[in-house]
Short mmCIF file of C-alpha atoms in Angstrom, two decimals:
data_model
loop_
_atom_site.label_atom_id
_atom_site.label_comp_id
_atom_site.label_asym_id
_atom_site.label_seq_id
_atom_site.Cartn_x
_atom_site.Cartn_y
_atom_site.Cartn_z
CA UNK A 1 36.26 22.84 35.53
CA UNK A 2 40.06 22.65 36.98
CA UNK A 3 42.07 24.90 35.63
CA UNK A 4 44.99 22.52 36.34
CA UNK A 5 43.82 20.03 33.77
CA UNK A 6 43.13 22.73 31.14
CA UNK A 7 46.70 23.84 31.45
CA UNK A 8 47.82 20.02 31.22
CA UNK A 9 46.03 19.49 28.11
CA UNK A 10 47.29 22.94 26.67
CA UNK A 11 50.77 21.59 27.52
CA UNK A 12 50.31 18.53 25.67
CA UNK A 13 48.65 20.22 22.43
CA UNK A 14 51.71 22.14 22.55
CA UNK A 15 53.97 19.14 22.69
CA UNK A 16 52.12 17.63 19.96
CA UNK A 17 52.10 20.43 17.79
CA UNK A 18 56.13 20.79 17.49
CA UNK A 19 56.53 16.95 17.22
CA UNK A 20 53.71 16.90 14.68
CA UNK A 21 54.18 19.75 12.82
CA UNK A 22 57.81 19.80 12.62
CA UNK A 23 58.38 16.27 11.59
CA UNK A 24 57.02 16.65 7.90
CA UNK A 25 58.50 18.24 5.14
CA UNK A 26 61.02 20.79 4.96
CA UNK A 27 60.60 21.69 8.76
CA UNK A 28 62.33 18.65 9.45
CA UNK A 29 65.70 20.42 7.86
CA UNK A 30 66.95 22.73 10.39
CA UNK A 31 68.33 24.66 7.34
CA UNK A 32 64.83 25.10 5.76
CA UNK A 33 63.55 26.22 9.11
CA UNK A 34 65.84 28.89 9.73
CA UNK A 35 65.39 29.50 5.97
CA UNK A 36 61.74 30.59 6.66
CA UNK A 37 62.34 32.46 9.71
CA UNK A 38 64.96 34.39 7.93
CA UNK A 39 62.58 34.84 5.18
CA UNK A 40 59.86 35.91 7.57
CA UNK A 41 62.39 38.56 9.33
CA UNK A 42 63.24 40.03 5.99
CA UNK A 43 59.54 40.15 4.90
CA UNK A 44 58.87 41.81 8.43
CA UNK A 45 61.70 44.45 7.87
CA UNK A 46 60.62 45.24 4.39
CA UNK A 47 56.75 45.96 5.56
CA UNK A 48 58.30 48.27 8.34
CA UNK A 49 60.03 50.27 5.95
CA UNK A 50 57.17 50.69 3.76
CA UNK A 51 54.87 51.63 6.80
CA UNK A 52 57.63 54.18 8.19
CA UNK A 53 57.86 55.90 4.68
CA UNK A 54 54.19 55.68 4.61
CA UNK A 55 53.48 57.39 7.96
CA UNK A 56 56.75 59.54 7.79
CA UNK A 57 54.76 62.46 6.34
CA UNK A 58 51.14 61.71 7.72
CA UNK A 59 51.20 61.94 11.34
CA UNK A 60 52.26 63.73 14.42
CA UNK A 61 52.34 63.50 18.15
CA UNK A 62 48.90 65.70 17.60
CA UNK A 63 47.23 63.09 15.58
CA UNK A 64 47.76 59.80 17.72
CA UNK A 65 44.21 59.93 19.49
CA UNK A 66 42.72 60.00 16.04
CA UNK A 67 45.14 57.33 14.61
CA UNK A 68 43.98 55.21 18.00
CA UNK A 69 40.45 55.88 17.27
CA UNK A 70 40.60 55.28 13.58
CA UNK A 71 42.81 51.73 14.17
CA UNK A 72 39.98 50.64 16.48
CA UNK A 73 38.02 50.38 13.40
CA UNK A 74 39.92 47.98 11.40
CA UNK A 75 41.13 45.92 14.15
CA UNK A 76 38.01 44.79 15.31
CA UNK A 77 37.34 43.91 11.68
CA UNK A 78 40.39 42.00 11.09
CA UNK A 79 39.93 40.25 14.41
CA UNK A 80 36.68 39.13 13.18
CA UNK A 81 37.77 37.68 9.73
CA UNK A 82 41.08 35.85 11.41
CA UNK A 83 38.31 34.42 14.28
CA UNK A 84 36.15 32.87 11.27
CA UNK A 85 39.20 31.84 9.64
CA UNK A 86 40.56 30.11 12.57
CA UNK A 87 37.45 28.15 13.52
CA UNK A 88 37.09 26.79 9.97
CA UNK A 89 40.62 25.58 10.60
CA UNK A 90 39.45 23.76 14.11
CA UNK A 91 36.14 22.59 12.77
CA UNK A 92 37.44 18.64 12.80
CA UNK A 93 39.45 19.56 15.86
CA UNK A 94 37.08 16.60 17.22
CA UNK A 95 39.72 14.15 15.86
CA UNK A 96 42.52 16.01 17.45
CA UNK A 97 40.85 15.76 20.79
CA UNK A 98 40.25 11.92 20.35
CA UNK A 99 43.74 11.15 21.92
CA UNK A 100 42.91 12.55 25.12
CA UNK A 101 39.63 10.97 25.52
CA UNK A 102 41.36 8.43 27.89
CA UNK A 103 42.83 11.03 30.53
CA UNK A 104 40.71 12.24 33.56
CA UNK A 105 39.30 15.39 31.81
CA UNK A 106 35.93 16.72 31.08
CA UNK A 107 34.85 17.57 27.61
CA UNK A 108 34.57 21.10 28.64
CA UNK A 109 38.04 21.27 30.13
CA UNK A 110 39.38 19.58 26.50
CA UNK A 111 37.33 22.55 24.70
CA UNK A 112 39.08 25.01 27.10
CA UNK A 113 42.34 23.73 26.27
CA UNK A 114 41.72 24.00 22.60
CA UNK A 115 40.57 27.33 22.68
CA UNK A 116 43.70 28.53 24.23
CA UNK A 117 45.33 27.92 20.92
CA UNK A 118 42.73 29.22 18.98
CA UNK A 119 43.03 32.73 21.13
CA UNK A 120 46.85 32.36 20.59
CA UNK A 121 46.42 32.09 16.68
CA UNK A 122 43.68 34.73 16.24
CA UNK A 123 45.72 37.03 18.20
CA UNK A 124 49.23 36.45 16.55
CA UNK A 125 47.22 36.94 13.11
CA UNK A 126 45.99 40.27 14.85
CA UNK A 127 50.15 40.78 15.95
CA UNK A 128 51.70 40.23 12.69
CA UNK A 129 49.34 42.05 10.63
CA UNK A 130 49.87 45.17 12.69
CA UNK A 131 53.28 44.69 13.90
CA UNK A 132 54.94 46.70 11.05
CA UNK A 133 52.62 49.75 11.56
CA UNK A 134 53.07 49.56 15.40
CA UNK A 135 56.78 49.44 15.06
CA UNK A 136 57.03 52.02 12.58
CA UNK A 137 54.99 54.40 14.75
CA UNK A 138 57.21 53.84 17.73
CA UNK A 139 60.38 54.67 15.64
CA UNK A 140 58.65 57.94 14.55
CA UNK A 141 57.13 59.01 17.63
CA UNK A 142 58.83 57.08 20.49
CA UNK A 143 57.61 55.21 23.42
CA UNK A 144 54.60 57.96 24.00
CA UNK A 145 52.78 56.03 21.16
CA UNK A 146 52.61 52.71 23.05
CA UNK A 147 49.41 53.69 24.96
CA UNK A 148 47.86 54.61 22.08
CA UNK A 149 48.81 51.30 20.43
CA UNK A 150 47.32 49.63 22.95
CA UNK A 151 44.03 51.41 23.22
CA UNK A 152 43.77 51.41 19.35
CA UNK A 153 45.05 47.84 18.69
CA UNK A 154 45.77 45.32 21.36
CA UNK A 155 42.63 46.24 23.70
CA UNK A 156 40.17 46.23 20.69
CA UNK A 157 41.58 42.68 19.36
CA UNK A 158 41.56 41.01 22.94
CA UNK A 159 38.22 42.14 23.60
CA UNK A 160 36.82 41.41 20.23
CA UNK A 161 38.01 38.19 20.24
CA UNK A 162 36.34 37.41 23.52
CA UNK A 163 33.22 38.74 22.14
CA UNK A 164 33.34 36.86 19.39
CA UNK A 165 33.93 33.88 21.36
CA UNK A 166 31.03 34.15 23.68
CA UNK A 167 28.67 34.67 20.69
CA UNK A 168 30.03 31.60 19.10
CA UNK A 169 29.66 29.45 21.87
CA UNK A 170 26.28 30.51 22.53
CA UNK A 171 24.90 30.03 19.01
CA UNK A 172 26.96 26.53 18.55
CA UNK A 173 25.44 25.46 22.27
CA UNK A 174 21.99 26.56 21.37
CA UNK A 175 22.26 24.33 18.10
CA UNK A 176 23.64 21.37 20.26
CA UNK A 177 20.43 21.61 21.96
CA UNK A 178 18.14 21.40 19.26
CA UNK A 179 19.82 18.74 17.57
CA UNK A 180 21.84 20.33 15.03
CA UNK A 181 25.17 19.22 16.19
CA UNK A 182 26.28 17.80 12.58
CA UNK A 183 25.39 21.14 10.85
CA UNK A 184 26.36 23.69 13.72
CA UNK A 185 29.90 24.76 12.39
CA UNK A 186 28.40 25.32 8.89
CA UNK A 187 25.46 27.44 10.52
CA UNK A 188 27.58 29.34 12.99
CA UNK A 189 30.16 30.08 10.46
CA UNK A 190 27.59 31.58 7.93
CA UNK A 191 26.28 33.66 10.60
CA UNK A 192 29.39 34.80 11.93
CA UNK A 193 30.37 36.06 8.08
CA UNK A 194 26.94 37.81 8.31
CA UNK A 195 27.84 39.60 11.33
CA UNK A 196 31.32 40.70 9.97
CA UNK A 197 29.37 42.28 6.73
CA UNK A 198 26.80 43.88 8.84
CA UNK A 199 29.91 45.49 10.81
CA UNK A 200 31.73 46.22 7.46
CA UNK A 201 28.72 47.93 6.26
CA UNK A 202 29.04 50.88 8.77
CA UNK A 203 32.88 50.96 8.07
CA UNK A 204 32.84 54.04 6.29
CA UNK A 205 30.32 55.71 8.47
CA UNK A 206 32.26 55.15 11.67
CA UNK A 207 35.94 56.64 10.02
CA UNK A 208 33.73 59.55 8.88
CA UNK A 209 32.00 60.17 12.28
CA UNK A 210 35.34 59.80 14.17
CA UNK A 211 37.26 61.97 11.91
CA UNK A 212 34.56 64.75 12.00
CA UNK A 213 33.88 64.55 15.50
CA UNK A 214 37.95 64.86 16.47
CA UNK A 215 38.42 67.78 13.91
CA UNK A 216 35.45 69.44 15.34
CA UNK A 217 37.35 68.87 19.15
CA UNK A 218 34.50 67.06 20.38
CA UNK A 219 35.36 64.17 22.64
CA UNK A 220 32.95 61.49 21.51
CA UNK A 221 32.05 57.57 22.00
CA UNK A 222 31.68 55.50 19.08
CA UNK A 223 31.32 52.55 21.07
CA UNK A 224 34.17 50.82 18.86
CA UNK A 225 36.79 53.30 20.37
CA UNK A 226 35.21 53.47 23.90
CA UNK A 227 38.62 52.59 25.36
CA UNK A 228 40.05 55.42 23.49
CA UNK A 229 37.59 57.56 24.60
CA UNK A 230 37.75 56.66 28.57
CA UNK A 231 41.58 57.14 28.19
CA UNK A 232 41.14 60.90 26.68
CA UNK A 233 37.95 61.34 29.43
CA UNK A 234 39.68 59.96 32.83
CA UNK A 235 43.06 58.73 32.13
CA UNK A 236 45.00 55.60 31.46
CA UNK A 237 44.64 54.05 34.87
CA UNK A 238 40.97 54.31 34.41
CA UNK A 239 41.27 52.78 31.03
CA UNK A 240 43.36 49.98 31.98
CA UNK A 241 40.69 49.10 35.00
CA UNK A 242 38.02 49.30 32.78
CA UNK A 243 39.77 46.94 30.47
CA UNK A 244 40.71 44.47 33.02
CA UNK A 245 37.20 44.56 34.54
CA UNK A 246 35.48 44.07 31.12
CA UNK A 247 37.90 41.36 30.00
CA UNK A 248 37.72 39.34 32.82
CA UNK A 249 33.90 39.25 32.63
CA UNK A 250 33.95 38.31 28.98
CA UNK A 251 36.59 35.64 29.66
CA UNK A 252 34.06 34.35 32.57
CA UNK A 253 31.50 34.47 29.74
CA UNK A 254 33.55 32.35 27.35
CA UNK A 255 34.36 29.75 29.69
CA UNK A 256 30.68 29.48 30.91
CA UNK A 257 29.25 29.29 27.86
CA UNK A 258 31.65 27.04 25.91
CA UNK A 259 29.95 23.53 24.60
CA UNK A 260 29.63 20.59 26.87
CA UNK A 261 31.52 18.85 23.87
CA UNK A 262 33.09 19.54 20.74
CA UNK A 263 30.51 19.02 17.87
CA UNK A 264 31.59 16.16 15.42
CA UNK A 265 31.49 16.60 11.71
CA UNK A 266 31.41 14.35 8.86
CA UNK A 267 34.23 14.00 6.99
CA UNK A 268 32.60 13.70 3.68
CA UNK A 269 29.20 14.95 2.40
CA UNK A 270 26.68 13.07 0.21
CA UNK A 271 27.25 15.25 -2.86
CA UNK A 272 25.98 13.79 -6.25
CA UNK A 273 28.87 14.24 -8.87
CA UNK A 274 28.10 13.28 -12.34
CA UNK A 275 30.11 10.11 -13.53
CA UNK A 276 32.40 10.45 -16.27
CA UNK A 277 35.24 8.13 -17.42
CA UNK A 278 38.43 10.07 -16.35
CA UNK A 279 41.34 9.16 -13.97
CA UNK A 280 40.57 12.67 -12.57
CA UNK A 281 37.01 11.50 -11.16
CA UNK A 282 38.05 10.09 -7.99
CA UNK A 283 40.36 13.05 -6.98
CA UNK A 284 37.29 15.42 -7.83
CA UNK A 285 35.16 13.43 -5.85
CA UNK A 286 37.67 13.37 -2.93
CA UNK A 287 37.77 17.08 -2.91
CA UNK A 288 34.48 18.19 -3.76
CA UNK A 289 33.07 15.90 -0.90
CA UNK A 290 34.90 17.23 1.98
CA UNK A 291 32.72 18.87 4.81
CA UNK A 292 35.26 21.93 5.04
CA UNK A 293 34.79 22.16 1.07
CA UNK A 294 31.18 22.91 1.61
CA UNK A 295 31.33 25.38 4.67
CA UNK A 296 34.16 27.31 2.41
CA UNK A 297 31.58 27.64 -0.59
CA UNK A 298 28.68 28.87 1.80
CA UNK A 299 30.81 31.41 3.31
CA UNK A 300 32.08 32.51 -0.34
CA UNK A 301 28.40 32.78 -1.65
CA UNK A 302 27.68 34.85 1.51
CA UNK A 303 30.31 37.17 1.10
CA UNK A 304 29.52 37.70 -2.78
CA UNK A 305 25.94 38.28 -1.96
CA UNK A 306 26.43 40.73 0.48
CA UNK A 307 29.36 42.69 -1.55
CA UNK A 308 26.85 42.47 -4.50
CA UNK A 309 24.31 43.93 -2.70
CA UNK A 310 26.47 46.72 -1.37
CA UNK A 311 27.42 47.78 -5.10
CA UNK A 312 31.19 48.27 -4.84
CA UNK A 313 31.89 47.40 -8.48
CA UNK A 314 33.23 44.34 -8.99
CA UNK A 315 34.43 43.57 -5.46
CA UNK A 316 32.16 40.67 -5.21
CA UNK A 317 34.06 38.65 -7.47
CA UNK A 318 37.08 38.54 -4.78
CA UNK A 319 35.03 36.08 -2.90
CA UNK A 320 36.33 33.70 -5.61
CA UNK A 321 39.84 33.37 -3.62
CA UNK A 322 37.58 31.78 -0.94
CA UNK A 323 36.91 28.77 -3.16
CA UNK A 324 40.84 28.05 -3.63
CA UNK A 325 41.64 28.24 0.16
CA UNK A 326 41.12 24.56 0.59
CA UNK A 327 44.22 23.87 -2.04
CA UNK A 328 46.38 22.92 1.16
CA UNK A 329 44.25 19.90 1.66
CA UNK A 330 44.42 18.63 -1.60
CA UNK A 331 47.10 16.07 -1.06
CA UNK A 332 46.05 15.03 2.25
CA UNK A 333 42.90 14.62 1.50
CA UNK A 334 43.49 12.20 -1.72
CA UNK A 335 45.66 9.81 0.46
CA UNK A 336 42.96 7.48 0.95
CA UNK A 337 42.99 6.83 -2.97
CA UNK A 338 47.01 6.23 -3.01
CA UNK A 339 46.32 3.49 -0.67
CA UNK A 340 44.16 1.59 -2.89
CA UNK A 341 45.60 -1.46 -4.53
CA UNK A 342 47.06 -0.52 -8.05
CA UNK A 343 46.18 3.03 -7.75
CA UNK A 344 49.71 4.41 -7.49
CA UNK A 345 50.96 6.78 -9.98
CA UNK A 346 53.87 8.81 -11.21
CA UNK A 347 54.44 11.90 -9.41
CA UNK A 348 53.84 14.08 -12.58
CA UNK A 349 50.59 12.46 -13.22
CA UNK A 350 49.53 13.03 -9.40
CA UNK A 351 50.39 16.59 -9.57
CA UNK A 352 48.20 17.01 -12.92
CA UNK A 353 45.24 15.20 -11.19
CA UNK A 354 45.33 17.37 -8.27
CA UNK A 355 45.67 20.39 -10.22
CA UNK A 356 43.01 19.18 -12.70
CA UNK A 357 40.35 18.31 -10.16
CA UNK A 358 41.17 21.70 -8.25
CA UNK A 359 40.34 23.50 -11.48
CA UNK A 360 36.99 21.60 -12.48
CA UNK A 361 35.89 22.41 -8.69
CA UNK A 362 36.48 26.14 -9.04
CA UNK A 363 34.89 26.27 -12.56
CA UNK A 364 31.77 24.86 -11.09
CA UNK A 365 31.72 26.47 -7.46
CA UNK A 366 32.19 29.59 -9.09
CA UNK A 367 29.47 29.76 -11.75
CA UNK A 368 26.80 31.38 -9.12
CA UNK A 369 29.18 33.94 -8.41
CA UNK A 370 30.09 34.60 -11.94
CA UNK A 371 26.59 34.89 -12.86
CA UNK A 372 26.38 38.01 -10.99
CA UNK A 373 28.47 39.82 -13.83
CA UNK A 374 25.57 39.47 -16.25
CA UNK A 375 23.99 42.11 -13.81
CA UNK A 376 27.15 44.23 -13.88
CA UNK A 377 29.00 43.78 -17.58
CA UNK A 378 31.50 46.33 -16.61
CA UNK A 379 33.14 43.52 -14.46
CA UNK A 380 33.94 41.27 -16.98
CA UNK A 381 37.51 42.15 -17.28
CA UNK A 382 37.88 42.08 -13.55
CA UNK A 383 36.65 38.48 -13.53
CA UNK A 384 39.09 37.39 -15.68
CA UNK A 385 41.85 38.69 -13.40
CA UNK A 386 40.37 37.15 -10.57
CA UNK A 387 39.84 33.85 -12.05
CA UNK A 388 43.93 34.02 -13.16
CA UNK A 389 44.63 34.38 -9.74
CA UNK A 390 42.60 31.69 -8.34
CA UNK A 391 44.30 29.40 -10.63
CA UNK A 392 47.95 30.89 -9.69
CA UNK A 393 46.50 30.17 -5.83
CA UNK A 394 45.37 26.43 -6.91
CA UNK A 395 49.34 25.97 -7.95
CA UNK A 396 51.04 27.13 -4.92
CA UNK A 397 48.67 25.98 -2.14
CA UNK A 398 48.97 22.75 -3.65
CA UNK A 399 52.85 23.16 -3.37
CA UNK A 400 52.42 23.88 0.11
CA UNK A 401 50.08 21.40 0.74
CA UNK A 402 52.75 18.70 -0.44
CA UNK A 403 55.53 19.99 1.31
CA UNK A 404 53.70 20.53 4.39
CA UNK A 405 51.18 17.47 4.53
CA UNK A 406 48.44 17.64 6.97
CA UNK A 407 48.17 14.70 9.73
CA UNK A 408 44.72 13.67 10.88
CA UNK A 409 43.22 17.01 9.57
CA UNK A 410 45.66 18.49 12.23
CA UNK A 411 44.57 22.58 12.76
CA UNK A 412 48.06 23.32 13.84
CA UNK A 413 49.63 22.09 10.38
CA UNK A 414 46.93 23.80 8.69
CA UNK A 415 47.78 27.11 10.52
CA UNK A 416 51.50 26.65 9.31
CA UNK A 417 50.60 25.79 5.78
CA UNK A 418 48.22 29.06 5.36
CA UNK A 419 51.15 31.35 7.30
CA UNK A 420 53.74 29.90 4.55
CA UNK A 421 51.51 31.01 1.77
CA UNK A 422 50.94 34.12 3.38
CA UNK A 423 54.49 34.91 3.90
CA UNK A 424 55.54 33.95 0.16
CA UNK A 425 52.66 35.81 -1.50
CA UNK A 426 53.70 38.89 0.61
CA UNK A 427 57.45 38.36 -0.05
CA UNK A 428 56.96 38.38 -3.33
CA UNK A 429 55.17 41.45 -3.47
CA UNK A 430 57.57 43.39 -1.69
CA UNK A 431 60.32 42.13 -4.44
CA UNK A 432 58.31 43.06 -7.24
CA UNK A 433 57.65 46.43 -5.62
CA UNK A 434 61.19 47.27 -4.66
CA UNK A 435 62.77 45.83 -7.95
CA UNK A 436 60.21 48.12 -10.16
CA UNK A 437 60.20 45.29 -13.08
CA UNK A 438 58.88 46.12 -16.47
CA UNK A 439 55.91 44.37 -17.50
CA UNK A 440 57.69 41.75 -19.80
CA UNK A 441 59.92 40.65 -17.22
CA UNK A 442 57.38 41.02 -14.45
CA UNK A 443 55.18 38.20 -16.75
CA UNK A 444 58.51 36.16 -16.94
CA UNK A 445 59.36 36.13 -13.31
CA UNK A 446 55.45 35.08 -12.87
CA UNK A 447 55.43 32.34 -15.09
CA UNK A 448 59.16 30.95 -13.88
CA UNK A 449 57.67 30.90 -10.21
CA UNK A 450 54.56 28.85 -11.49
CA UNK A 451 56.70 26.50 -13.33
CA UNK A 452 58.88 26.32 -10.19
CA UNK A 453 56.25 25.63 -7.96
CA UNK A 454 54.79 22.65 -10.20
CA UNK A 455 58.34 21.00 -10.79
CA UNK A 456 58.95 21.25 -6.83
CA UNK A 457 55.43 19.92 -6.22
CA UNK A 458 56.55 16.81 -8.45
CA UNK A 459 59.82 16.56 -6.52
CA UNK A 460 58.05 16.87 -3.18
CA UNK A 461 55.79 13.79 -4.54
CA UNK A 462 58.41 11.96 -5.21
CA UNK A 463 59.93 12.28 -2.09
CA UNK A 464 56.94 11.33 -0.04
CA UNK A 465 56.45 8.26 -2.45
CA UNK A 466 59.99 7.02 -1.70
CA UNK A 467 59.31 7.45 2.28
CA UNK A 468 56.27 5.57 2.05
CA UNK A 469 57.91 2.69 0.43
CA UNK A 470 60.78 2.62 2.75
CA UNK A 471 58.06 2.46 5.54
CA UNK A 472 56.09 -0.16 4.09
CA UNK A 473 59.22 -2.20 3.42
CA UNK A 474 60.23 -1.44 7.65
CA UNK A 475 56.87 -2.87 8.45
CA UNK A 476 56.87 -6.23 6.39
CA UNK A 477 57.30 -9.16 8.16
CA UNK A 478 60.32 -11.01 7.07
#
């Protein structure tokens, strides 16, 4: 593998990212781009203030080591979650790699270049997730807290990603060798989801053992906090040397274990859908038969089953939220329908079809999870709330998918879309918390937000239809 080729491909993907992602939707407008940046900055400041107030009366310099040890437990968990999420986004990266096939680079070099972006995205998610906490810690306790932030957050995140990547590559390579390339992504995603729940099952035990040992003045090693242990026992220089050694070894294993080719996946699956005379049927078929949809459904069922077995009340119902994460693809996944002769619809009708198809898809896919409510009737009220949240997510993700349409299943565009979704949800949550609206005003605000989401979805489709007409007129021969 030639590193010069890997970095050249990585630079090319970076150019592709900016030119494709920033050439669609509102991001083409500098005002909209700076508006999103300003909203992100304001949201970050709000989260920092919340974290500062929360930590102000809870921590002191003497509790930094305990905080670092406990942070490693949650950092590893959220890094695994982000890793699985990004891997699902990159399932169809084989289409992204197609335009590099004419270049003098090997398949392993292409895969390595793409993995650079996977790593950056995973670590960016973790960085954004823990940035308010880290910055509040520095503001409260000064620069002396930075080494503890490194051992409790940064180092565990990097090493967890490298270890997860090695495991993923080994499983993927084994599946390719035995001829299961088409199913490799699905099987590996399910196995990674199982590993996350196995780790999460020990979450409470780890927190309890770490807390008891620290309060008992015992310098102990619980494996997840091994670098905090090394730092406390032998000092920071030894800890950094150990990190560089372990990190270098894991990085070499990631490179050595990377698959010799990126597994191709079908765009659609052969899913039988009962026929009925309705304009929504083609949309329902296009969305349901997407390969990513079934990977998401499989992961949702695994999550629901594991949460149900753990017996944590109605937490298994939150797996329903995974079923609506594909809403950002609703518009782009039905693009082929709009190219059919005589299939054009008004923007309002188009939005109605997209929302209806997703609602039907959710209702059917959710049945196995909702069936578990019969075993725990006390969770029936929670089921209604979660389903209402899912319907809300369908409306909001559809809007984001229209405003930020995806080109060639571009994982970079999908990442931006999900980032915008999370940004909007978090910013709205902070505003509701700060304003302390009474219940009637809060419900009125919720209704207004969703009405505006549908309204702007219609406007977005009208804009895309107008651009499509202008583009077709421009290429039409005189």
